[in-house]
Amino acid sequence: MDFTNGILCFDKAITLQPFYVKAYCAKGKLYELSGKLDKAISVYSKAIETNPRYINAYIRRGKIYVRKGILKPAIDDYTTVITINHRSSSAYCHRGIIYRMMGFYNKANNDFNKAIGINPRNIQALTEKAVIHRIKRQSAMHNKMGLFHFAKKEFDRAISEYNKVIRMSPRFMAAYYNRGLSFFI
């Protein structure tokens, strides 16, 4: 791929038609493919500034934010897409994935349900719902194992189980509480 010449062509298209947001997005995609994520974010932001209702720019920028681990702005981008088009199954699904990554399982599950309600064949949303169910089940199992080891005064093993819970479900309050007890009893 010749990224440099591709970007030059998109720059010329933008010079000739400054409101042609598809050219911004194509340029952003080239930066994305070449690994220049900050430049891609900047170009997608310019596309959004040019046309605040152009959904593709929000979606592309949101995906880059997720790749960079900047989750709050990604949620904001997908929320904006949903505001513009409340029938966007993929926006609900992408936002749900971010909520799952952050440990907000109820919010994630709500978004997956909305995505499936819009498109019952949204395989990604169906799969993600199953992932949440599995995480919750495994978290509960490890928490019970931690309680078992705690009762037997095997505190190092209890802490190990609670650590597993916290890695899988960072918002599982009881695991933090139980691990805290295991450290000082």
PDB file of C-alpha atoms in Angstrom:
ATOM      1  CA  MET A   1       0.000   0.000   0.000  1.00  0.00           C
ATOM      2  CA  ASP A   2       1.212   3.472  -0.828  1.00  0.00           C
ATOM      3  CA  PHE A   3      -0.017   5.439   2.172  1.00  0.00           C
ATOM      4  CA  THR A   4       1.808   8.640   1.290  1.00  0.00           C
ATOM      5  CA  ASN A   5       0.305   9.025  -2.177  1.00  0.00           C
ATOM      6  CA  GLY A   6      -3.099   7.944  -0.937  1.00  0.00           C
ATOM      7  CA  ILE A   7      -3.035  10.640   1.745  1.00  0.00           C
ATOM      8  CA  LEU A   8      -1.886  13.219  -0.812  1.00  0.00           C
ATOM      9  CA  CYS A   9      -4.846  12.321  -3.041  1.00  0.00           C
ATOM     10  CA  PHE A  10      -7.301  12.644  -0.179  1.00  0.00           C
ATOM     11  CA  ASP A  11      -5.722  15.976   0.808  1.00  0.00           C
ATOM     12  CA  LYS A  12      -6.287  17.224  -2.754  1.00  0.00           C
ATOM     13  CA  ALA A  13      -9.903  16.017  -2.681  1.00  0.00           C
ATOM     14  CA  ILE A  14     -10.424  17.833   0.634  1.00  0.00           C
ATOM     15  CA  THR A  15      -8.848  20.999  -0.797  1.00  0.00           C
ATOM     16  CA  LEU A  16     -11.251  20.874  -3.746  1.00  0.00           C
ATOM     17  CA  GLN A  17     -14.301  19.880  -1.661  1.00  0.00           C
ATOM     18  CA  PRO A  18     -13.700  20.808   2.021  1.00  0.00           C
ATOM     19  CA  PHE A  19     -17.119  19.448   3.076  1.00  0.00           C
ATOM     20  CA  TYR A  20     -16.666  15.988   1.505  1.00  0.00           C
ATOM     21  CA  VAL A  21     -16.439  14.005   4.746  1.00  0.00           C
ATOM     22  CA  LYS A  22     -15.873  10.687   2.977  1.00  0.00           C
ATOM     23  CA  ALA A  23     -12.441  11.977   1.924  1.00  0.00           C
ATOM     24  CA  TYR A  24     -11.599  12.763   5.566  1.00  0.00           C
ATOM     25  CA  CYS A  25     -12.702   9.295   6.621  1.00  0.00           C
ATOM     26  CA  ALA A  26     -10.726   7.608   3.839  1.00  0.00           C
ATOM     27  CA  LYS A  27      -7.649   9.589   4.886  1.00  0.00           C
ATOM     28  CA  GLY A  28      -8.275   8.631   8.510  1.00  0.00           C
ATOM     29  CA  LYS A  29      -8.503   4.975   7.508  1.00  0.00           C
ATOM     30  CA  LEU A  30      -5.105   5.197   5.786  1.00  0.00           C
ATOM     31  CA  TYR A  31      -3.565   6.686   8.924  1.00  0.00           C
ATOM     32  CA  GLU A  32      -5.242   3.953  10.926  1.00  0.00           C
ATOM     33  CA  LEU A  33      -3.867   1.212   8.664  1.00  0.00           C
ATOM     34  CA  SER A  34      -0.383   2.718   8.815  1.00  0.00           C
ATOM     35  CA  GLY A  35      -0.502   2.698  12.629  1.00  0.00           C
ATOM     36  CA  LYS A  36      -0.690   6.469  13.020  1.00  0.00           C
ATOM     37  CA  LEU A  37      -3.646   6.362  15.370  1.00  0.00           C
ATOM     38  CA  ASP A  38      -3.347   9.895  16.754  1.00  0.00           C
ATOM     39  CA  LYS A  39      -3.372  11.322  13.235  1.00  0.00           C
ATOM     40  CA  ALA A  40      -6.377   9.148  12.388  1.00  0.00           C
ATOM     41  CA  ILE A  41      -8.236  10.468  15.443  1.00  0.00           C
ATOM     42  CA  SER A  42      -7.419  14.016  14.366  1.00  0.00           C
ATOM     43  CA  VAL A  43      -8.728  13.437  10.834  1.00  0.00           C
ATOM     44  CA  TYR A  44     -11.916  11.735  12.066  1.00  0.00           C
ATOM     45  CA  SER A  45     -12.423  14.658  14.450  1.00  0.00           C
ATOM     46  CA  LYS A  46     -12.113  17.034  11.498  1.00  0.00           C
ATOM     47  CA  ALA A  47     -14.716  14.982   9.619  1.00  0.00           C
ATOM     48  CA  ILE A  48     -17.043  15.269  12.630  1.00  0.00           C
ATOM     49  CA  GLU A  49     -16.414  19.006  12.823  1.00  0.00           C
ATOM     50  CA  THR A  50     -17.244  19.249   9.105  1.00  0.00           C
ATOM     51  CA  ASN A  51     -20.438  17.183   9.436  1.00  0.00           C
ATOM     52  CA  PRO A  52     -21.492  16.386  13.029  1.00  0.00           C
ATOM     53  CA  ARG A  53     -24.117  13.909  11.783  1.00  0.00           C
ATOM     54  CA  TYR A  54     -21.709  11.713   9.799  1.00  0.00           C
ATOM     55  CA  ILE A  55     -21.943   8.496  11.786  1.00  0.00           C
ATOM     56  CA  ASN A  56     -19.038   6.640  10.171  1.00  0.00           C
ATOM     57  CA  ALA A  57     -16.521   9.163  11.545  1.00  0.00           C
ATOM     58  CA  TYR A  58     -17.749   8.589  15.120  1.00  0.00           C
ATOM     59  CA  ILE A  59     -17.645   4.819  14.683  1.00  0.00           C
ATOM     60  CA  ARG A  60     -14.105   4.833  13.243  1.00  0.00           C
ATOM     61  CA  ARG A  61     -12.828   7.223  15.919  1.00  0.00           C
ATOM     62  CA  GLY A  62     -14.522   5.179  18.652  1.00  0.00           C
ATOM     63  CA  LYS A  63     -12.760   2.023  17.457  1.00  0.00           C
ATOM     64  CA  ILE A  64      -9.396   3.760  17.609  1.00  0.00           C
ATOM     65  CA  TYR A  65     -10.092   5.050  21.105  1.00  0.00           C
ATOM     66  CA  VAL A  66     -10.792   1.468  22.170  1.00  0.00           C
ATOM     67  CA  ARG A  67      -7.546   0.260  20.539  1.00  0.00           C
ATOM     68  CA  LYS A  68      -5.699   2.918  22.513  1.00  0.00           C
ATOM     69  CA  GLY A  69      -7.531   1.998  25.733  1.00  0.00           C
ATOM     70  CA  ILE A  70      -9.254   5.406  25.960  1.00  0.00           C
ATOM     71  CA  LEU A  71     -12.704   4.111  26.769  1.00  0.00           C
ATOM     72  CA  LYS A  72     -14.749   7.125  27.956  1.00  0.00           C
ATOM     73  CA  PRO A  73     -14.420   9.071  24.653  1.00  0.00           C
ATOM     74  CA  ALA A  74     -15.264   5.858  22.767  1.00  0.00           C
ATOM     75  CA  ILE A  75     -18.465   5.512  24.798  1.00  0.00           C
ATOM     76  CA  ASP A  76     -19.243   9.148  24.014  1.00  0.00           C
ATOM     77  CA  ASP A  77     -18.769   8.527  20.275  1.00  0.00           C
ATOM     78  CA  TYR A  78     -21.079   5.504  20.240  1.00  0.00           C
ATOM     79  CA  THR A  79     -23.631   7.346  22.369  1.00  0.00           C
ATOM     80  CA  THR A  80     -23.596  10.155  19.797  1.00  0.00           C
ATOM     81  CA  VAL A  81     -24.179   7.627  17.016  1.00  0.00           C
ATOM     82  CA  ILE A  82     -27.146   6.247  18.960  1.00  0.00           C
ATOM     83  CA  THR A  83     -28.490   9.786  19.438  1.00  0.00           C
ATOM     84  CA  ILE A  84     -28.252  10.398  15.689  1.00  0.00           C
ATOM     85  CA  ASN A  85     -29.616   6.969  14.749  1.00  0.00           C
ATOM     86  CA  HIS A  86     -31.302   5.058  17.568  1.00  0.00           C
ATOM     87  CA  ARG A  87     -31.626   2.048  15.230  1.00  0.00           C
ATOM     88  CA  SER A  88     -27.862   1.470  14.968  1.00  0.00           C
ATOM     89  CA  SER A  89     -27.437  -2.083  16.203  1.00  0.00           C
ATOM     90  CA  SER A  90     -23.665  -1.923  15.773  1.00  0.00           C
ATOM     91  CA  ALA A  91     -23.341   1.246  17.902  1.00  0.00           C
ATOM     92  CA  TYR A  92     -25.212  -0.420  20.774  1.00  0.00           C
ATOM     93  CA  CYS A  93     -23.048  -3.508  20.362  1.00  0.00           C
ATOM     94  CA  HIS A  94     -19.745  -1.563  20.324  1.00  0.00           C
ATOM     95  CA  ARG A  95     -20.770   0.512  23.341  1.00  0.00           C
ATOM     96  CA  GLY A  96     -21.828  -2.687  25.123  1.00  0.00           C
ATOM     97  CA  ILE A  97     -18.392  -4.198  24.508  1.00  0.00           C
ATOM     98  CA  ILE A  98     -16.762  -1.174  26.118  1.00  0.00           C
ATOM     99  CA  TYR A  99     -19.108  -1.394  29.100  1.00  0.00           C
ATOM    100  CA  ARG A 100     -18.207  -5.091  29.418  1.00  0.00           C
ATOM    101  CA  MET A 101     -14.501  -4.249  29.308  1.00  0.00           C
ATOM    102  CA  MET A 102     -15.066  -1.751  32.117  1.00  0.00           C
ATOM    103  CA  GLY A 103     -17.002  -4.281  34.203  1.00  0.00           C
ATOM    104  CA  PHE A 104     -20.388  -2.550  33.801  1.00  0.00           C
ATOM    105  CA  TYR A 105     -22.172  -5.803  32.978  1.00  0.00           C
ATOM    106  CA  ASN A 106     -25.738  -4.559  33.422  1.00  0.00           C
ATOM    107  CA  LYS A 107     -25.161  -1.599  31.083  1.00  0.00           C
ATOM    108  CA  ALA A 108     -23.422  -3.898  28.616  1.00  0.00           C
ATOM    109  CA  ASN A 109     -26.246  -6.406  28.763  1.00  0.00           C
ATOM    110  CA  ASN A 110     -28.805  -3.616  28.166  1.00  0.00           C
ATOM    111  CA  ASP A 111     -26.906  -2.463  25.078  1.00  0.00           C
ATOM    112  CA  PHE A 112     -26.615  -6.011  23.736  1.00  0.00           C
ATOM    113  CA  ASN A 113     -30.356  -6.496  24.265  1.00  0.00           C
ATOM    114  CA  LYS A 114     -31.051  -3.278  22.335  1.00  0.00           C
ATOM    115  CA  ALA A 115     -28.706  -4.371  19.541  1.00  0.00           C
ATOM    116  CA  ILE A 116     -30.443  -7.744  19.321  1.00  0.00           C
ATOM    117  CA  GLY A 117     -33.864  -6.065  19.433  1.00  0.00           C
ATOM    118  CA  ILE A 118     -32.896  -4.015  16.387  1.00  0.00           C
ATOM    119  CA  ASN A 119     -31.134  -6.871  14.613  1.00  0.00           C
ATOM    120  CA  PRO A 120     -31.914 -10.341  16.007  1.00  0.00           C
ATOM    121  CA  ARG A 121     -29.104 -11.747  13.824  1.00  0.00           C
ATOM    122  CA  ASN A 122     -26.396  -9.568  15.377  1.00  0.00           C
ATOM    123  CA  ILE A 123     -24.003 -12.429  16.098  1.00  0.00           C
ATOM    124  CA  GLN A 124     -21.542 -10.210  17.953  1.00  0.00           C
ATOM    125  CA  ALA A 125     -24.201  -8.977  20.400  1.00  0.00           C
ATOM    126  CA  LEU A 126     -25.468 -12.525  20.959  1.00  0.00           C
ATOM    127  CA  THR A 127     -21.923 -13.746  21.581  1.00  0.00           C
ATOM    128  CA  GLU A 128     -21.128 -10.884  23.949  1.00  0.00           C
ATOM    129  CA  LYS A 129     -24.251 -11.636  26.018  1.00  0.00           C
ATOM    130  CA  ALA A 130     -22.976 -15.197  26.403  1.00  0.00           C
ATOM    131  CA  VAL A 131     -19.542 -13.892  27.435  1.00  0.00           C
ATOM    132  CA  ILE A 132     -21.092 -11.748  30.176  1.00  0.00           C
ATOM    133  CA  HIS A 133     -23.120 -14.697  31.420  1.00  0.00           C
ATOM    134  CA  ARG A 134     -19.963 -16.861  31.544  1.00  0.00           C
ATOM    135  CA  ILE A 135     -17.953 -14.145  33.335  1.00  0.00           C
ATOM    136  CA  LYS A 136     -20.657 -13.684  35.952  1.00  0.00           C
ATOM    137  CA  ARG A 137     -20.924 -17.441  36.512  1.00  0.00           C
ATOM    138  CA  GLN A 138     -17.132 -17.889  36.780  1.00  0.00           C
ATOM    139  CA  SER A 139     -16.803 -14.859  39.061  1.00  0.00           C
ATOM    140  CA  ALA A 140     -19.430 -16.257  41.410  1.00  0.00           C
ATOM    141  CA  MET A 141     -17.688 -19.642  41.409  1.00  0.00           C
ATOM    142  CA  HIS A 142     -14.275 -18.148  42.237  1.00  0.00           C
ATOM    143  CA  ASN A 143     -15.823 -15.988  44.940  1.00  0.00           C
ATOM    144  CA  LYS A 144     -17.366 -19.125  46.514  1.00  0.00           C
ATOM    145  CA  MET A 145     -14.000 -20.887  46.303  1.00  0.00           C
ATOM    146  CA  GLY A 146     -12.432 -17.886  48.034  1.00  0.00           C
ATOM    147  CA  LEU A 147     -15.025 -18.132  50.803  1.00  0.00           C
ATOM    148  CA  PHE A 148     -14.311 -21.858  51.100  1.00  0.00           C
ATOM    149  CA  HIS A 149     -10.557 -21.261  51.487  1.00  0.00           C
ATOM    150  CA  PHE A 150     -11.204 -18.357  53.861  1.00  0.00           C
ATOM    151  CA  ALA A 151     -13.309 -20.604  56.111  1.00  0.00           C
ATOM    152  CA  LYS A 152     -10.480 -23.155  56.145  1.00  0.00           C
ATOM    153  CA  LYS A 153      -8.035 -20.346  57.070  1.00  0.00           C
ATOM    154  CA  GLU A 154      -6.175 -20.838  53.771  1.00  0.00           C
ATOM    155  CA  PHE A 155      -5.859 -17.103  53.249  1.00  0.00           C
ATOM    156  CA  ASP A 156      -3.289 -17.144  50.424  1.00  0.00           C
ATOM    157  CA  ARG A 157      -5.538 -19.464  48.401  1.00  0.00           C
ATOM    158  CA  ALA A 158      -8.574 -17.306  49.235  1.00  0.00           C
ATOM    159  CA  ILE A 159      -6.731 -14.186  48.052  1.00  0.00           C
ATOM    160  CA  SER A 160      -5.781 -15.994  44.836  1.00  0.00           C
ATOM    161  CA  GLU A 161      -9.460 -16.795  44.164  1.00  0.00           C
ATOM    162  CA  TYR A 162     -10.552 -13.222  44.892  1.00  0.00           C
ATOM    163  CA  ASN A 163      -7.840 -11.953  42.531  1.00  0.00           C
ATOM    164  CA  LYS A 164      -9.388 -14.079  39.779  1.00  0.00           C
ATOM    165  CA  VAL A 165     -12.801 -12.600  40.509  1.00  0.00           C
ATOM    166  CA  ILE A 166     -11.450  -9.049  40.389  1.00  0.00           C
ATOM    167  CA  ARG A 167      -9.638  -9.662  37.076  1.00  0.00           C
ATOM    168  CA  MET A 168     -12.846 -10.995  35.522  1.00  0.00           C
ATOM    169  CA  SER A 169     -15.301  -8.645  37.244  1.00  0.00           C
ATOM    170  CA  PRO A 170     -13.544  -5.454  38.362  1.00  0.00           C
ATOM    171  CA  ARG A 171     -16.789  -4.073  39.833  1.00  0.00           C
ATOM    172  CA  PHE A 172     -17.518  -7.152  42.010  1.00  0.00           C
ATOM    173  CA  MET A 173     -17.489  -5.332  45.354  1.00  0.00           C
ATOM    174  CA  ALA A 174     -17.723  -8.450  47.548  1.00  0.00           C
ATOM    175  CA  ALA A 175     -14.460  -9.798  46.099  1.00  0.00           C
ATOM    176  CA  TYR A 176     -12.592  -6.674  47.214  1.00  0.00           C
ATOM    177  CA  TYR A 177     -14.184  -6.846  50.651  1.00  0.00           C
ATOM    178  CA  ASN A 178     -13.463 -10.560  51.067  1.00  0.00           C
ATOM    179  CA  ARG A 179      -9.891 -10.162  49.812  1.00  0.00           C
ATOM    180  CA  GLY A 180      -9.401  -7.307  52.269  1.00  0.00           C
ATOM    181  CA  LEU A 181     -10.542  -9.549  55.122  1.00  0.00           C
ATOM    182  CA  SER A 182      -8.168 -12.269  53.935  1.00  0.00           C
ATOM    183  CA  PHE A 183      -5.201  -9.922  54.211  1.00  0.00           C
ATOM    184  CA  PHE A 184      -5.607  -9.145  57.873  1.00  0.00           C
ATOM    185  CA  ILE A 185      -7.352 -12.063  59.556  1.00  0.00           C
TER     186      ILE A 185
END
